[in-house]
Amino acid sequence: MNFTFQALTWGFLLALLPLLIHLINMMRHKRVEWAAMEFLLASYKKHRRWVWLKQLLLLLLRVFIIGLIVAMLAQWDPGKSWLTRFGGKETHHFILLDDSYSMGELANGNTAFDRALTIVGRIGAQASERSNQRFTLVRFSKADGTAATVSDVDEIRADTIADLQAAFVDGDFAERLSDRQKDMILTQSDIGPLSALKILQQLVTRNPEQHRNVYMISDFRQNDWENPAEIKEALASLSAECEEIHLVDCVESGNSNLAITELVPADDTRAAGVPLFMHLRVKNFGTEPATNVQVKMRSIFHAKGTVQAAEPAEVTGQIEELPVVVFENIEPGVTATKRVQVFFPEAGQHVVDAQLPEDSILTDNSRFTVLDFPEGDQVLLIDGTSDQRNQYFLTSVFRPSQLTNTGIIPDVQPTEFLRDTPAETLSKYSAIYLMDIGRLDGDAITNLEQYVSRGGGLAWFAGEQVDVNFFNENLYRNGEGLMPAEFAGAAILVPPLDEATPHLDIIDHPVFDFFLAERNPLIRRVTIDQYMQVSPQWAPADDSTARVICRLHNRQPFAIEQQIGNGRVVCFTSTLNPEWNNWGQDPSFVVVLLKLHAHLTSSQRILDRWPVGAELNIALDLQQYNNNVTIFTPGDDPLTRPIEELEAVQSDPQSPVINAIFGGDATPSTTTTGTTTSGIYDVITQRTDGSFEDARYALNVNAVEGDTARIDKEQLIASLEPIPLQLSDLDAFQGSASQNIGGTASFWLMLLLLAGLIGEQFLAYLLSYHTPRGGATT
């Protein structure tokens, strides 16, 4: 027999009070001889059995009434007795369990997810003590994406979205639930409650005759609940279908947390043998400053072409510990950035990772990046002058000496090369530099336009050879051509009146920020004598991507940029060689040209960002690759990493491409967990000639999920009004769970109490003395 308030069951001892009072009354009787009573005594002896029976019934009824009152106060739970079956209506408990990685917040040795599982077990145990109960459990991560793809409730596969779907609660249900909970692990996802609520909206409509209780067990972070417009709409829909909605907060207290938000390479030339800077960013999600934060860094060297077989040892790579990066102080809510230099002497897909010290949330303490280092960065130089005097300056910047390696490999070709080389072949060059070009063949212009639109970078420099009319008609074409501006012709730049005024008016732009960041005085040493003046009527259209990125002191453009497709064009109105300026003889020339090249080719270095849970689509040429794909997923030991064997298939019989899908919504594997873990994924493919290739993918968690800021409870309730719901923390829910899980027998006890009181009054009336109606007779 169960009671919500067990301590009140001591009140059953009060049921002995009527018996005690009766015994006391018996002790107060005195025997007195009275002749007149002999007649009454004879009558009493004749009817005493009936009188005693009525008195006994009255005594027992009073005892029973006191017992009923105590049972009501203690809230008797009859479990699976006939009282609960009398109603005949099932109670269905719908549990929505948050398993995003913020639930891994540690407090007092337990995570919020551990406490959430305890609450689930408590609800299940209490449900197993009652009859007519059903139980559904949906985790946030399993509901993600399902609600957006399923419109008909009958199409939902319960076994894919719920750990328990309308499970009937019997005597051993609590044990079965406990076994199922052992398989529930915290994910690295950042899934909020909305998808689970949308799934629940469809599930609750299946059995409208049930009594439905909803429990959302989460950590209620500010990121998810600060503006819960869609969540409120879903909860309002549920409140119309369900009797009770409980929001259960399973976090004991908010803790500070640091997270690595980014580990990205600087936008510089990337080539084997050339040092590269990485930007490491750490955010303090706590309320107190974090001091002396030490981040461990590693680089994993993996040279191209070293994989000889699909074996763990082949893809491990050489691990090098980098110097520890120290953040002296990170203020609350601030993201701090440090630069870290890495170096890889050979081409390949190399890895850089960072690791924070342990804190309240461990998942966001790691970050991984895959860097694809080519052998070199090939560029094409086209010089329109007969003595090739322009390309000398560029070659001197890109290949200054045998000992200095910029990673850029110049290839000098004549103008005809652009005409005779298709855009597909030009794509091997990361950038093309046109210097003092008079005219271009029509095929050359077409090839250049295709090259740039596919992501190539193009730089154009003015000069004496430039045919202005040809330029305007064929390269500018009223703003629809390759070049961003229309020219009027060459012009002399009049020096500024104040000798201290620089000839170049610098604008904040990646190519010229060298002059801004350090307030470099070198800018004052650059003089421009002649330039190509733009047409007075020229102005970029509203929808044009053309913009001036540097001006002369007379406000005429010195450099103009334009985006075409995925590529970029930068047009300079003065010469590259020192004919119209002294820039090529100034030290700033080298820095700006290297930054120009990095800017022109930046679209080719866009870092692939793969979130945890992403779908990896491995596309292979049917003629060049076998269909067997081996994937090594992240693991603690490089030699025992989980392995997934896939078979690439041809989705279209006419397509020359075969695909292997891993992660995402693909069929889960029995050996791996798909792409649900952050880290490095190595994809090994085999060519038809027997050689192996390795492609690497870095998957990272969403660092925003590590924000431990909690939504204020009053603010949350106010934002969800007028939806009737109960918001409880861990301790409060522990005391109210048995009340809310299926009801007690208080209603039936109240009816019995009412009947008992009526019966007690009736018996008391029968056993008491009453004057006959009309008074006494003689």
GROMACS .gro file of C-alpha atoms in nm, residues 172-392:
model
  221
  172ASP     CA    1   0.850  -0.565  -1.477
  173PHE     CA    2   0.835  -0.242  -1.680
  174ALA     CA    3   1.065  -0.053  -1.443
  175GLU     CA    4   1.333  -0.318  -1.493
  176ARG     CA    5   1.290  -0.313  -1.871
  177LEU     CA    6   1.312   0.066  -1.871
  178SER     CA    7   1.629   0.052  -1.665
  179ASP     CA    8   1.788  -0.188  -1.915
  180ARG     CA    9   1.692   0.043  -2.201
  181GLN     CA   10   1.837   0.346  -2.023
  182LYS     CA   11   2.178   0.177  -2.009
  183ASP     CA   12   2.197   0.213  -2.386
  184MET     CA   13   2.109   0.583  -2.382
  185ILE     CA   14   2.419   0.797  -2.411
  186LEU     CA   15   2.470   1.170  -2.433
  187THR     CA   16   2.509   1.287  -2.791
  188GLN     CA   17   2.728   1.564  -2.932
  189SER     CA   18   2.434   1.728  -3.108
  190ASP     CA   19   2.295   2.076  -3.051
  191ILE     CA   20   1.933   1.978  -3.109
  192GLY     CA   21   1.666   2.188  -2.940
  193PRO     CA   22   1.318   2.081  -2.828
  194LEU     CA   23   1.121   2.192  -3.135
  195SER     CA   24   1.164   1.877  -3.346
  196ALA     CA   25   1.064   1.652  -3.057
  197LEU     CA   26   0.756   1.866  -2.988
  198LYS     CA   27   0.648   1.845  -3.352
  199ILE     CA   28   0.681   1.466  -3.344
  200LEU     CA   29   0.483   1.455  -3.020
  201GLN     CA   30   0.206   1.665  -3.177
  202GLN     CA   31   0.151   1.377  -3.418
  203LEU     CA   32   0.189   1.095  -3.167
  204VAL     CA   33  -0.062   1.224  -2.911
  205THR     CA   34  -0.342   1.231  -3.169
  206ARG     CA   35  -0.330   0.855  -3.218
  207ASN     CA   36  -0.532   0.770  -2.905
  208PRO     CA   37  -0.756   1.064  -2.809
  209GLU     CA   38  -0.942   0.856  -2.548
  210GLN     CA   39  -0.633   0.835  -2.327
  211HIS     CA   40  -0.536   1.053  -2.033
  212ARG     CA   41  -0.211   1.206  -2.169
  213ASN     CA   42   0.068   1.352  -1.960
  214VAL     CA   43   0.371   1.520  -2.123
  215TYR     CA   44   0.708   1.555  -1.952
  216MET     CA   45   0.989   1.757  -2.112
  217ILE     CA   46   1.316   1.692  -1.929
  218SER     CA   47   1.583   1.943  -2.032
  219ASP     CA   48   1.837   2.199  -1.912
  220PHE     CA   49   1.640   2.498  -2.049
  221ARG     CA   50   1.928   2.699  -2.193
  222GLN     CA   51   1.878   3.058  -2.292
  223ASN     CA   52   1.978   2.985  -2.652
  224ASP     CA   53   1.677   2.756  -2.699
  225TRP     CA   54   1.415   2.934  -2.487
  226GLU     CA   55   1.486   3.307  -2.502
  227ASN     CA   56   1.245   3.361  -2.794
  228PRO     CA   57   1.034   3.045  -2.800
  229ALA     CA   58   0.774   3.150  -3.058
  230GLU     CA   59   0.766   2.817  -3.243
  231ILE     CA   60   0.803   2.619  -2.922
  232LYS     CA   61   0.509   2.808  -2.771
  233GLU     CA   62   0.296   2.726  -3.075
  234ALA     CA   63   0.379   2.356  -3.043
  235LEU     CA   64   0.310   2.354  -2.669
  236ALA     CA   65  -0.022   2.532  -2.721
  237SER     CA   66  -0.123   2.260  -2.966
  238LEU     CA   67  -0.022   1.991  -2.716
  239SER     CA   68  -0.212   2.156  -2.430
  240ALA     CA   69  -0.531   2.119  -2.632
  241GLU     CA   70  -0.470   1.744  -2.662
  242CYS     CA   71  -0.311   1.661  -2.326
  243GLU     CA   72  -0.425   1.692  -1.966
  244GLU     CA   73  -0.089   1.784  -1.813
  245ILE     CA   74   0.239   1.932  -1.939
  246HIS     CA   75   0.542   1.922  -1.711
  247LEU     CA   76   0.870   2.104  -1.781
  248VAL     CA   77   1.137   1.946  -1.561
  249ASP     CA   78   1.469   2.126  -1.517
  250CYS     CA   79   1.744   1.873  -1.439
  251VAL     CA   80   2.037   2.113  -1.396
  252GLU     CA   81   2.141   2.178  -1.039
  253SER     CA   82   2.325   2.503  -1.099
  254GLY     CA   83   2.486   2.697  -1.381
  255ASN     CA   84   2.861   2.650  -1.411
  256SER     CA   85   3.129   2.835  -1.604
  257ASN     CA   86   3.240   2.687  -1.932
  258LEU     CA   87   3.505   2.755  -2.195
  259ALA     CA   88   3.466   2.644  -2.555
  260ILE     CA   89   3.689   2.645  -2.861
  261THR     CA   90   3.471   2.822  -3.116
  262GLU     CA   91   3.711   2.821  -3.413
  263LEU     CA   92   4.040   2.680  -3.532
  264VAL     CA   93   4.081   2.818  -3.883
  265PRO     CA   94   4.376   2.900  -4.110
  266ALA     CA   95   4.462   3.256  -4.199
  267ASP     CA   96   4.363   3.365  -4.547
  268ASP     CA   97   4.715   3.327  -4.686
  269THR     CA   98   4.877   3.118  -4.953
  270ARG     CA   99   4.871   2.753  -4.854
  271ALA     CA  100   5.147   2.532  -4.992
  272ALA     CA  101   5.385   2.263  -4.872
  273GLY     CA  102   5.696   2.404  -4.711
  274VAL     CA  103   5.537   2.742  -4.635
  275PRO     CA  104   5.450   2.832  -4.273
  276LEU     CA  105   5.083   2.901  -4.210
  277PHE     CA  106   4.914   3.085  -3.927
  278MET     CA  107   4.606   2.941  -3.758
  279HIS     CA  108   4.351   3.146  -3.566
  280LEU     CA  109   4.250   2.981  -3.238
  281ARG     CA  110   3.943   3.132  -3.075
  282VAL     CA  111   3.819   3.050  -2.724
  283LYS     CA  112   3.500   3.191  -2.572
  284ASN     CA  113   3.424   3.227  -2.203
  285PHE     CA  114   3.058   3.131  -2.150
  286GLY     CA  115   3.085   3.182  -1.774
  287THR     CA  116   3.020   3.478  -1.549
  288GLU     CA  117   3.374   3.505  -1.409
  289PRO     CA  118   3.701   3.585  -1.590
  290ALA     CA  119   3.909   3.283  -1.693
  291THR     CA  120   4.280   3.323  -1.633
  292ASN     CA  121   4.587   3.132  -1.750
  293VAL     CA  122   4.391   2.911  -1.990
  294GLN     CA  123   4.630   2.664  -2.150
  295VAL     CA  124   4.533   2.506  -2.482
  296LYS     CA  125   4.721   2.202  -2.609
  297MET     CA  126   4.785   2.198  -2.983
  298ARG     CA  127   4.884   1.913  -3.213
  299SER     CA  128   4.960   1.878  -3.581
  300ILE     CA  129   4.920   1.542  -3.752
  301PHE     CA  130   5.136   1.512  -4.062
  302HIS     CA  131   4.996   1.290  -4.337
  303ALA     CA  132   5.182   1.315  -4.668
  304LYS     CA  133   4.993   1.266  -4.991
  305GLY     CA  134   5.021   0.924  -5.148
  306THR     CA  135   5.150   0.743  -4.840
  307VAL     CA  136   4.845   0.518  -4.796
  308GLN     CA  137   4.924   0.175  -4.938
  309ALA     CA  138   4.632  -0.019  -4.789
  310ALA     CA  139   4.308   0.038  -4.602
  311GLU     CA  140   4.467  -0.030  -4.264
  312PRO     CA  141   4.463   0.183  -3.947
  313ALA     CA  142   4.842   0.211  -3.936
  314GLU     CA  143   4.844   0.354  -4.288
  315VAL     CA  144   4.621   0.651  -4.203
  316THR     CA  145   4.750   0.738  -3.855
  317GLY     CA  146   5.006   0.998  -3.957
  318GLN     CA  147   5.290   1.150  -3.761
  319ILE     CA  148   5.177   1.340  -3.452
  320GLU     CA  149   5.370   1.648  -3.341
  321GLU     CA  150   5.300   1.837  -3.020
  322LEU     CA  151   5.290   2.211  -3.077
  323PRO     CA  152   5.374   2.473  -2.811
  324VAL     CA  153   5.097   2.526  -2.556
  325VAL     CA  154   4.890   2.836  -2.626
  326VAL     CA  155   4.819   3.043  -2.314
  327PHE     CA  156   4.532   3.290  -2.280
  328GLU     CA  157   4.622   3.511  -1.986
  329ASN     CA  158   4.268   3.641  -1.930
  330ILE     CA  159   3.931   3.590  -2.100
  331GLU     CA  160   3.651   3.809  -1.972
  332PRO     CA  161   3.294   3.671  -1.940
  333GLY     CA  162   3.116   3.655  -2.274
  334VAL     CA  163   3.434   3.744  -2.464
  335THR     CA  164   3.598   3.545  -2.745
  336ALA     CA  165   3.976   3.565  -2.731
  337THR     CA  166   4.196   3.493  -3.034
  338LYS     CA  167   4.555   3.371  -3.060
  339ARG     CA  168   4.769   3.303  -3.367
  340VAL     CA  169   4.947   2.970  -3.394
  341GLN     CA  170   5.199   2.888  -3.666
  342VAL     CA  171   5.201   2.544  -3.827
  343PHE     CA  172   5.440   2.400  -4.084
  344PHE     CA  173   5.405   2.098  -4.312
  345PRO     CA  174   5.702   2.025  -4.541
  346GLU     CA  175   5.512   1.800  -4.782
  347ALA     CA  176   5.182   1.812  -4.965
  348GLY     CA  177   4.886   1.628  -4.818
  349GLN     CA  178   4.575   1.657  -4.603
  350HIS     CA  179   4.718   1.746  -4.264
  351VAL     CA  180   4.537   1.788  -3.933
  352VAL     CA  181   4.560   2.051  -3.662
  353ASP     CA  182   4.365   2.006  -3.340
  354ALA     CA  183   4.331   2.193  -3.011
  355GLN     CA  184   4.228   2.076  -2.664
  356LEU     CA  185   4.113   2.282  -2.365
  357PRO     CA  186   4.155   2.167  -2.003
  358GLU     CA  187   3.857   1.988  -1.848
  359ASP     CA  188   3.570   2.207  -1.732
  360SER     CA  189   3.197   2.168  -1.670
  361ILE     CA  190   3.121   2.065  -2.030
  362LEU     CA  191   3.383   1.846  -2.198
  363THR     CA  192   3.240   1.811  -2.549
  364ASP     CA  193   3.324   2.163  -2.669
  365ASN     CA  194   3.684   2.148  -2.542
  366SER     CA  195   3.814   2.003  -2.871
  367ARG     CA  196   3.840   2.141  -3.224
  368PHE     CA  197   3.971   1.979  -3.542
  369THR     CA  198   4.076   2.120  -3.879
  370VAL     CA  199   4.190   1.947  -4.198
  371LEU     CA  200   4.430   2.153  -4.410
  372ASP     CA  201   4.484   2.056  -4.773
  373PHE     CA  202   4.839   2.155  -4.863
  374PRO     CA  203   4.922   2.131  -5.236
  375GLU     CA  204   5.274   2.094  -5.375
  376GLY     CA  205   5.260   2.457  -5.478
  377ASP     CA  206   5.029   2.737  -5.585
  378GLN     CA  207   5.061   2.774  -5.964
  379VAL     CA  208   4.992   3.117  -6.118
  380LEU     CA  209   4.989   3.229  -6.479
  381LEU     CA  210   5.171   3.549  -6.582
  382ILE     CA  211   5.085   3.717  -6.914
  383ASP     CA  212   5.304   4.018  -6.999
  384GLY     CA  213   5.203   4.235  -7.294
  385THR     CA  214   5.539   4.412  -7.323
  386SER     CA  215   5.801   4.292  -7.568
  387ASP     CA  216   6.081   4.282  -7.311
  388GLN     CA  217   5.867   4.112  -7.042
  389ARG     CA  218   5.961   4.384  -6.793
  390ASN     CA  219   5.639   4.345  -6.591
  391GLN     CA  220   5.663   3.974  -6.514
  392TYR     CA  221   6.011   4.027  -6.369
   0.00000   0.00000   0.00000
